[in-house]
Short mmCIF file of C-alpha atoms and ligand atoms in Angstrom, two decimals:
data_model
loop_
_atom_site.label_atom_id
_atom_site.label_comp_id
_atom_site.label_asym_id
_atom_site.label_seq_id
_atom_site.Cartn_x
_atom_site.Cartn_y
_atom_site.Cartn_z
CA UNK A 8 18.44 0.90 19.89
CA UNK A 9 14.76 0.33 19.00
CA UNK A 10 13.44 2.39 16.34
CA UNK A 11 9.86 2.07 13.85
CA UNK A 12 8.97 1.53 10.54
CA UNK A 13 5.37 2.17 9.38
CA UNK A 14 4.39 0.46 6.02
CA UNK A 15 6.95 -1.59 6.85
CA UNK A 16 5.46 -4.11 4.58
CA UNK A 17 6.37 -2.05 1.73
CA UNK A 18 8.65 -2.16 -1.03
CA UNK A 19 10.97 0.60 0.04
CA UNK A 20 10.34 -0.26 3.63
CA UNK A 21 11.16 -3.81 3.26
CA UNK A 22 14.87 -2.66 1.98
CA UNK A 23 14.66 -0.21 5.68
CA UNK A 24 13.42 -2.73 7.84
CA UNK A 25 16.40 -5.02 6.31
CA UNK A 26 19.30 -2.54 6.40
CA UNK A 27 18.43 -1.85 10.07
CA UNK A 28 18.15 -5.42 11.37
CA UNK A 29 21.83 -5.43 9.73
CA UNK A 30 22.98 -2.46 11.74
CA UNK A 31 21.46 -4.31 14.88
CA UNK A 32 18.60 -2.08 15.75
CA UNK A 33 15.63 -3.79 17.19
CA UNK A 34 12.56 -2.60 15.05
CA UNK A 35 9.00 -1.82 15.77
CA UNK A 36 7.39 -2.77 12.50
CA UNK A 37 3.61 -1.67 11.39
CA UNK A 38 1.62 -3.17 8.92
CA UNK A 39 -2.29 -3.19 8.45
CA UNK A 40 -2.46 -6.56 8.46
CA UNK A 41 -0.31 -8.67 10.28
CA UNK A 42 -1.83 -12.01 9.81
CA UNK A 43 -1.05 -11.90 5.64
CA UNK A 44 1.68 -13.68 4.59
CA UNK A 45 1.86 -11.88 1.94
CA UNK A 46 2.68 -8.76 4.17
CA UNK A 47 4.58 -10.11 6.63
CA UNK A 48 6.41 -13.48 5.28
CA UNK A 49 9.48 -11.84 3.74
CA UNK A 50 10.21 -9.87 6.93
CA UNK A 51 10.06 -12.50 9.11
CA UNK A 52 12.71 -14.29 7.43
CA UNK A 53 15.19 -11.73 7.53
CA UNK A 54 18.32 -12.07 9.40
CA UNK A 55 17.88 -10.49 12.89
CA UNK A 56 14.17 -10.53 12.64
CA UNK A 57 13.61 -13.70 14.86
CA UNK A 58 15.59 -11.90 17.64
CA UNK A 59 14.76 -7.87 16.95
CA UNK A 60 12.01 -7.73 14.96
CA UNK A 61 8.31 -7.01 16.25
CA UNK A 62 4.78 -6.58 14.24
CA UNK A 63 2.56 -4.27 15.48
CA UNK A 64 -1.02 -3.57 13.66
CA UNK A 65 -1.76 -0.11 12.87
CA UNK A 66 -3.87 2.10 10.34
CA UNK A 67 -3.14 5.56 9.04
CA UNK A 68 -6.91 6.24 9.49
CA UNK A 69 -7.14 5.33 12.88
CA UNK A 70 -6.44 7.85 15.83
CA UNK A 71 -3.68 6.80 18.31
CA UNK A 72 -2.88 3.70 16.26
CA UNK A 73 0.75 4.24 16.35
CA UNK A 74 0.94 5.02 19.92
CA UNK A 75 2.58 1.26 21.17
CA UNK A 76 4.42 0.91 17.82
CA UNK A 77 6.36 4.14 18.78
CA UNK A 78 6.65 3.90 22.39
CA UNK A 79 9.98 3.40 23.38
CA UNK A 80 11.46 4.49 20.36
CA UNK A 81 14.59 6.43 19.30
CA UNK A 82 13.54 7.01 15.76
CA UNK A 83 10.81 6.78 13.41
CA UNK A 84 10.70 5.66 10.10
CA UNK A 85 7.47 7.11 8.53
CA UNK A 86 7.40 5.30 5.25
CA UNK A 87 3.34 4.58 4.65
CA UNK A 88 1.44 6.06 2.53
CA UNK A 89 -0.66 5.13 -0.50
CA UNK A 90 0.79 4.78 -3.95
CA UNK A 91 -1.00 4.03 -6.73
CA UNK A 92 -2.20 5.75 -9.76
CA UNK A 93 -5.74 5.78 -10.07
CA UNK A 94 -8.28 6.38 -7.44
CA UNK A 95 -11.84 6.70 -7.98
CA UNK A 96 -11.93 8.47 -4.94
CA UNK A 97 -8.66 10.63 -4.29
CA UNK A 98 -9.79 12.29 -1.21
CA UNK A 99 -10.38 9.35 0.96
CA UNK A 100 -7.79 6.65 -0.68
CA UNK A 101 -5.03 9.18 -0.95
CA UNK A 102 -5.34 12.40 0.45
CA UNK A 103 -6.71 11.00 3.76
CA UNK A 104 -4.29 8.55 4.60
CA UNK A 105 -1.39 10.24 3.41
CA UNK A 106 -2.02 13.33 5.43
CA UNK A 107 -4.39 12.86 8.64
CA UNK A 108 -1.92 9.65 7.92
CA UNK A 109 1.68 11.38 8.58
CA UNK A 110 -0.47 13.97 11.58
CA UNK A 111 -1.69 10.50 13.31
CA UNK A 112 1.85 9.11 13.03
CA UNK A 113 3.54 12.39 14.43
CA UNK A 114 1.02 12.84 17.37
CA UNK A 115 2.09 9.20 18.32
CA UNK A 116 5.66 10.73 18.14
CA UNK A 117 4.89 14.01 20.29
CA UNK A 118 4.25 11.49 23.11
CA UNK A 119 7.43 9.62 23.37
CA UNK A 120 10.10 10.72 25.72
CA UNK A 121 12.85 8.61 24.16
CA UNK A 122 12.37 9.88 20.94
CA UNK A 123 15.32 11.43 19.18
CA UNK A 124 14.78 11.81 15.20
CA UNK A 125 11.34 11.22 12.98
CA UNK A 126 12.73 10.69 9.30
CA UNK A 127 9.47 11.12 6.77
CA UNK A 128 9.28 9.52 3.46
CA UNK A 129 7.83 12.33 1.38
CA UNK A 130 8.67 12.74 -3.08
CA UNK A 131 10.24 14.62 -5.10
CA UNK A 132 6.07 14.63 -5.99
CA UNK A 133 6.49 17.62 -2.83
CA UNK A 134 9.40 19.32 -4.75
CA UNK A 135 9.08 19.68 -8.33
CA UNK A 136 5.30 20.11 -9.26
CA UNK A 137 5.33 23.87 -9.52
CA UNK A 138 4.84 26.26 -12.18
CA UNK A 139 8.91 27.07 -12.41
CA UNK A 140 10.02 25.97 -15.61
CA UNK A 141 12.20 22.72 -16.19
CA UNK A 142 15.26 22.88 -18.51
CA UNK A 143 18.56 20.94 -19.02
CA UNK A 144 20.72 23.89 -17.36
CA UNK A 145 17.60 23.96 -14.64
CA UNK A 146 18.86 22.67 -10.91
CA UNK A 147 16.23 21.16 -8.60
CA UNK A 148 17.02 21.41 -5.43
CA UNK A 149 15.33 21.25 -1.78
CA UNK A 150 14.22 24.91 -1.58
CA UNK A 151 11.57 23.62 -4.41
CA UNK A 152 8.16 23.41 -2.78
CA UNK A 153 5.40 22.02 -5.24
CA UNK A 154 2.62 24.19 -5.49
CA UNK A 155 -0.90 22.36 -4.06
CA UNK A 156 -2.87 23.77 -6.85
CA UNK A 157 -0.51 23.24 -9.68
CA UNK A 158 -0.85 19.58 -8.33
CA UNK A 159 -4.73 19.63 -8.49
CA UNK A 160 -4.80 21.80 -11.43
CA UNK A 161 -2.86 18.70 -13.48
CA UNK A 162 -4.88 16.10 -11.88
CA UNK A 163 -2.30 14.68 -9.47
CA UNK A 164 -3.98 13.35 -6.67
CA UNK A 165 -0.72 10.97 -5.48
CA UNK A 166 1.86 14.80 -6.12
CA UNK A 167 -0.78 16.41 -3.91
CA UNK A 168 -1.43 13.74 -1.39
CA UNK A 169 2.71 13.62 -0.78
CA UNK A 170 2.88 17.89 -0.87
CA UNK A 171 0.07 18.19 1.36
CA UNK A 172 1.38 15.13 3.36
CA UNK A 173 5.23 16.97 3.79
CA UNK A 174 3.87 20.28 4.54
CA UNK A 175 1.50 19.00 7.39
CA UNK A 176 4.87 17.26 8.69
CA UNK A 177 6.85 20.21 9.09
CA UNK A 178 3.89 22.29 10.70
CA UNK A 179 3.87 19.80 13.38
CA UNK A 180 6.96 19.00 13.92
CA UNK A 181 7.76 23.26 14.08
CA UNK A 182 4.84 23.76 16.80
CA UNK A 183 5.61 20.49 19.06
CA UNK A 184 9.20 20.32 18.48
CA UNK A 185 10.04 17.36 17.11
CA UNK A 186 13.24 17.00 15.06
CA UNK A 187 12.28 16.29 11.39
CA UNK A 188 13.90 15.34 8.22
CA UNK A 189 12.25 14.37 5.16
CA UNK A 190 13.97 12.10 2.49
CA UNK A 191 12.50 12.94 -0.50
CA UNK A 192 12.89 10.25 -3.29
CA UNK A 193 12.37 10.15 -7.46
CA UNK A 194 10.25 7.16 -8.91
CA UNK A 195 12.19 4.25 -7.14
CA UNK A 196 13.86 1.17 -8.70
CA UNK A 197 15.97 -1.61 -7.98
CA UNK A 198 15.27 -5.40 -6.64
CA UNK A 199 11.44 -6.17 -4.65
CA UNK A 200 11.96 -7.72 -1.54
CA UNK A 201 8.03 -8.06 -1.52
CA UNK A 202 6.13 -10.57 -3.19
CA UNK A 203 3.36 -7.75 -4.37
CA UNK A 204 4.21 -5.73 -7.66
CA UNK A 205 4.25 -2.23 -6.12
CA UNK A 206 3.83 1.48 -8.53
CA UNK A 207 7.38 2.01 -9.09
CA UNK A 208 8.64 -1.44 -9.87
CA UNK A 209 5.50 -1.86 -12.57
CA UNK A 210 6.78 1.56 -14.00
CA UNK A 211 9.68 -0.76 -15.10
CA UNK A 212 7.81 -3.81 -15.82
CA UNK A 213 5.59 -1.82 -18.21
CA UNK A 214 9.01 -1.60 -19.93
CA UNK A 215 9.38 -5.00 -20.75
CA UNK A 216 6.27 -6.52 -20.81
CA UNK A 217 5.55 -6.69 -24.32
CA UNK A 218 4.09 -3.34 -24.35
CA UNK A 219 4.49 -1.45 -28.03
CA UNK A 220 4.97 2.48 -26.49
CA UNK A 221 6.51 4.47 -24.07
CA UNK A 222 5.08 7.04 -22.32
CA UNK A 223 5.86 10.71 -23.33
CA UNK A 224 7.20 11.12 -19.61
CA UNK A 225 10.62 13.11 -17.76
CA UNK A 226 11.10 11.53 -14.58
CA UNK A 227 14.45 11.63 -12.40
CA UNK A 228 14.97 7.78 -10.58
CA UNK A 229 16.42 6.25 -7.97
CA UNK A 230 17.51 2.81 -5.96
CA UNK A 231 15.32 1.33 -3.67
CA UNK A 232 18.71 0.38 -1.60
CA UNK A 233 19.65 4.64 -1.56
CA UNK A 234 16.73 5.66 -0.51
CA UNK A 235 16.92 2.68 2.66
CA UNK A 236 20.36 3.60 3.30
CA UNK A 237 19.75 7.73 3.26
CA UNK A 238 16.78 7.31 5.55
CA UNK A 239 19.39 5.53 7.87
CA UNK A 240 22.19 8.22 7.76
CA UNK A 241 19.60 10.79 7.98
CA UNK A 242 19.20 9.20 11.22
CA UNK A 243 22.42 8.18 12.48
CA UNK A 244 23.81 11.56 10.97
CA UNK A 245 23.28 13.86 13.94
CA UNK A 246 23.68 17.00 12.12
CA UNK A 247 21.20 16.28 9.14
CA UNK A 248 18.22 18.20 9.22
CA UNK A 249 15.55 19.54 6.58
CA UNK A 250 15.06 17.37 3.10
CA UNK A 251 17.09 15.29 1.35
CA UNK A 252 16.38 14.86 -2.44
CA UNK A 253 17.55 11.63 -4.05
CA UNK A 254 17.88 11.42 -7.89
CA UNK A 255 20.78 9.86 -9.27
CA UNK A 256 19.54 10.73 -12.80
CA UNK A 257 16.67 12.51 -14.75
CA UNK A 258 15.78 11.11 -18.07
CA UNK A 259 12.83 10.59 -20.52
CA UNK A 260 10.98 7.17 -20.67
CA UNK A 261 12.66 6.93 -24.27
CA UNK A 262 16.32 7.15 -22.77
CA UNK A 263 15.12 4.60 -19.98
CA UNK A 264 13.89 2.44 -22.88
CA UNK A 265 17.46 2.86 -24.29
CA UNK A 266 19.56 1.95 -21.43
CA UNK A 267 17.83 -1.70 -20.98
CA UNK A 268 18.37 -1.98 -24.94
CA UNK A 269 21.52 -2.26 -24.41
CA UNK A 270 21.46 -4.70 -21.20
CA UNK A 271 18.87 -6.93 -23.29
CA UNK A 272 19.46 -6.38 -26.89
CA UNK A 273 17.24 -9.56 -27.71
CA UNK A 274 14.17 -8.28 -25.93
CA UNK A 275 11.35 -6.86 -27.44
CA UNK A 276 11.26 -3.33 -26.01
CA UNK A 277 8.49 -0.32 -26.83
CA UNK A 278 9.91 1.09 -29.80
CA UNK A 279 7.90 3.90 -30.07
CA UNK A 280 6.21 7.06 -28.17
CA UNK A 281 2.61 6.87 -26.73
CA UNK A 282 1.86 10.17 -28.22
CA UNK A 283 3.11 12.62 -31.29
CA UNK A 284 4.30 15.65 -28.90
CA UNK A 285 7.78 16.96 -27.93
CA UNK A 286 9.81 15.11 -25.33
CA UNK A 287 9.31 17.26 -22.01
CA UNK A 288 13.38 18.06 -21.51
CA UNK A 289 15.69 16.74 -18.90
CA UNK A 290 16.78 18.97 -16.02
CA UNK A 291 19.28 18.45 -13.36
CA UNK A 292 18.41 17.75 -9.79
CA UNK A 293 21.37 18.83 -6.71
CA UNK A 294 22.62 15.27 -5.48
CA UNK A 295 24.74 17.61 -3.25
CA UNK A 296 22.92 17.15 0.16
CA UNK A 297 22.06 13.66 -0.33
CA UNK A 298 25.89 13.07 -0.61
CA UNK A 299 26.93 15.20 2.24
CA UNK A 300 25.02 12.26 3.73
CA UNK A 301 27.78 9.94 2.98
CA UNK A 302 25.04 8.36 0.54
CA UNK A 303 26.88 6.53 -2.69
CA UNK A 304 24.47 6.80 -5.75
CA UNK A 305 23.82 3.06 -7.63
CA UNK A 306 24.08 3.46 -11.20
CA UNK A 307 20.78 3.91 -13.14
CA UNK A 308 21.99 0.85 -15.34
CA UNK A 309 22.40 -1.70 -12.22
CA UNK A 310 19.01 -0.52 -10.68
CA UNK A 311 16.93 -1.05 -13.76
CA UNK A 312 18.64 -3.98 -14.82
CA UNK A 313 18.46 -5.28 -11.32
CA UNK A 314 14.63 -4.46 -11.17
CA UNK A 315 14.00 -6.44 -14.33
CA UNK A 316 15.64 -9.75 -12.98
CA UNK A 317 14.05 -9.35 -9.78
CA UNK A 318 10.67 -9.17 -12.06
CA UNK A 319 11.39 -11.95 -14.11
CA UNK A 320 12.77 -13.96 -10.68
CA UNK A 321 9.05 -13.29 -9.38
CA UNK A 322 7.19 -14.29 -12.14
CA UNK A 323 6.09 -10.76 -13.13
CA UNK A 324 7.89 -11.25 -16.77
CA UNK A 325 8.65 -14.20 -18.55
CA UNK A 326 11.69 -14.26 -20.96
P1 NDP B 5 4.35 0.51 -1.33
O1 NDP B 5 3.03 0.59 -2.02
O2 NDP B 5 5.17 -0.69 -1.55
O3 NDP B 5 4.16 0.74 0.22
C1 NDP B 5 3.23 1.62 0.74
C2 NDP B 5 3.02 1.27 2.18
O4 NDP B 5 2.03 2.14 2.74
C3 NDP B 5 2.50 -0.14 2.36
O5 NDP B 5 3.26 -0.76 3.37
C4 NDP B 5 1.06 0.07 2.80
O6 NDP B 5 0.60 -0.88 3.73
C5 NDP B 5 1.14 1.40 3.50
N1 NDP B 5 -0.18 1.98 3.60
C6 NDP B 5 -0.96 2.46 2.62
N2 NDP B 5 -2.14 2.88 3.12
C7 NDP B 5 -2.10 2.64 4.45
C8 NDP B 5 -2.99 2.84 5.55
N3 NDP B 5 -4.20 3.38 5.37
N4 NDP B 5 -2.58 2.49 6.79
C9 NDP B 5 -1.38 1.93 7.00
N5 NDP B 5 -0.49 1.71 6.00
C10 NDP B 5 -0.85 2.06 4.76
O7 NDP B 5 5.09 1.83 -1.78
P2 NDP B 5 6.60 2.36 -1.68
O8 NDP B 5 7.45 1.50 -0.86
O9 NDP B 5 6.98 2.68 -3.05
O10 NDP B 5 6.35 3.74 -0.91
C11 NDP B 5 6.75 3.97 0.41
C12 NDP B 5 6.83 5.45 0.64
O11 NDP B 5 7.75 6.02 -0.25
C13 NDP B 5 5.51 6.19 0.43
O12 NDP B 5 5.43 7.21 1.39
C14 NDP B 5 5.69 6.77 -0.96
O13 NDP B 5 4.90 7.91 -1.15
C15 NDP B 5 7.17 7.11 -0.94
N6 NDP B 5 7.80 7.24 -2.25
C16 NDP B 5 7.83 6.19 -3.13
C17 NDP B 5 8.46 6.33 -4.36
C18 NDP B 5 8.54 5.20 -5.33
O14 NDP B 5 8.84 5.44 -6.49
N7 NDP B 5 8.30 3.96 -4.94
C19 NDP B 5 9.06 7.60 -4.76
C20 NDP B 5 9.02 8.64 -3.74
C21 NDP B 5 8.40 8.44 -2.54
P3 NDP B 5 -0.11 -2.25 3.30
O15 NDP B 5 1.02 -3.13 2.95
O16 NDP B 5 -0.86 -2.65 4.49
O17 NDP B 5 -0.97 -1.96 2.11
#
């Protein structure tokens, strides 16, 4: 079977475009730039790749770009879209891409007559950012929609970009029938398969990188190996349909802080808050879709620690 991966550069990608040579599939993978090592080198030395994987260049931003990528394809992997916190100019380095991004992508899609499944990476950034209160005995689950102006009204340009992004999806996907599912992931850890330090993975790296504080943050997290293998069941699963949320724990940056105390009890960790304020609480989020999957969760403990060794085997940390 031949099937795509956009952004397949990336560092969740990277862990797709892997996990699929391994299953055999021959994969159609786009990247902006095919001609940077940096990009491209650690694909191309994957097992399979020599035989069943191809490059193809494409941009979000540009109409049709996907079109030969796609062609030919039973399923598409729709993993780019810009992360990074940041952006002097939201509209055009986030908003843009992410969502004329995703309708570019899916118009590609509309064309094909082999195509069977289109599995979109969107966030738990398109689930949770509402105005519904968030308490230990609260359950997230995937009939949360975050609410576009909560996301503007609290600055967050990446939340909106992936809300905005998702919603777009399913509009087009209703109107020219194309069957959907979203997989929609917490802040991601686990090992870099890329040589670039990508958002998530510096999330961790701020950990142990000398820096004094934490910041005053809730976040649920998951392993950048989950989320690869639920974007593959979601595809080889004929009956899944509609979102998938992946969290195999929600904690504060102070608990996170904890847990690689006690894998490194010699390091120098941030000992103490950013800010003076209450800890925003913990809530729960359902895992029970995701498993009904088949997906097995990777222990919080094994992801960070393995993210930190993969940091310090990169040269991103020293100790
Ligand atoms: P990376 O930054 O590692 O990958 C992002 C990918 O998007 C890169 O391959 C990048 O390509 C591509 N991209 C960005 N802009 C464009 C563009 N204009 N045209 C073509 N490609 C573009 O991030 P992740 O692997 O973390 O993210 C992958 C997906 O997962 C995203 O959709 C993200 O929103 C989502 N996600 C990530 C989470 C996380 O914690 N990591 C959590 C939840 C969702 P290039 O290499 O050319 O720059």
């Amino acid at each position: 079977q031949v099937v795509c991966v956009t952004g397949a550069s990336g560092y969740i990608a990277s862990w797709l475009v892997k996990f699929l040579l391994q299953r055999g599939y021959t994969v159609n993978a786009t990247v902006r730039d095919p001609n940077n090592p940096k990009k491209v080198d650690h694909l191309v030395k994957l097992d399979g790749a020599k035989e069943r994987l191809h490059l193809f260049k494409a941009d979000l931003l540009e109409e049709g770009s996907f079109d030969s990528a796609v062609q030919g394809c039973q399923a598409v992997f729709h993993t780019a879209s810009p992360f990074f916190i940041g952006a002097k100019d939201p509209q055009a380095e986030l908003l843009d891409p992410a969502v004329k991004g995703t309708l570019n992508v899916l118009k590609s899609c509309s064309k094909s007559a082999t195509l069977k499944r289109v599995v979109v990476t969107s966030s738990v950034a398109a689930v949770a950012n509402n105005d519904r209160p968030k308490a230990p005995d609260v359950v997230v689950d995937e009939t949360w929609f975050s609410d576009p102006e909560f996301c503007r009204k609290n600055g967050g340009w990446y939340d909106l970009s992936k809300t905005l992004a998702e919603e777009t999806a399913w509009k087009f996907a209703k109107e020219n029938n194309i069957d959907l599912v979203t997989i929609n992931p917490a802040l991601v850890s686990g090992p870099l398969l890329q040589p670039e330090l990508n958002t998530s993975a510096a999330a961790v790296l701020n950990f142990v990188n000398g820096s004094p504080t934490f910041k005053n943050i809730t976040l649920g997290w998951i392993d950048v190996r989950d989320v690869a293998n639920a974007h593959i069941l979601a595809y080889e699963n004929a009956s899944a349909n509609g979102r998938y949320i992946l969290v195999e724990r929600v904690i504060h940056h102070s608990q996170a802080v904890q847990i690689l105390r006690d894998i490194y009890p010699t390091l120098p960790l941030p000992d103490k808050c950013v800010e003076d304020k209450p800890y925003p609480p913990v809530f729960q989020v359902s895992k029970e879709r995701a498993k009904s999957l088949g997906l097995e969760f990777t222990p919080l403990e094994v992801s960070l620690k393995d993210t930190v060794e993969s940091l310090r085997e990169k040269g991103f940390v020293k100790f």
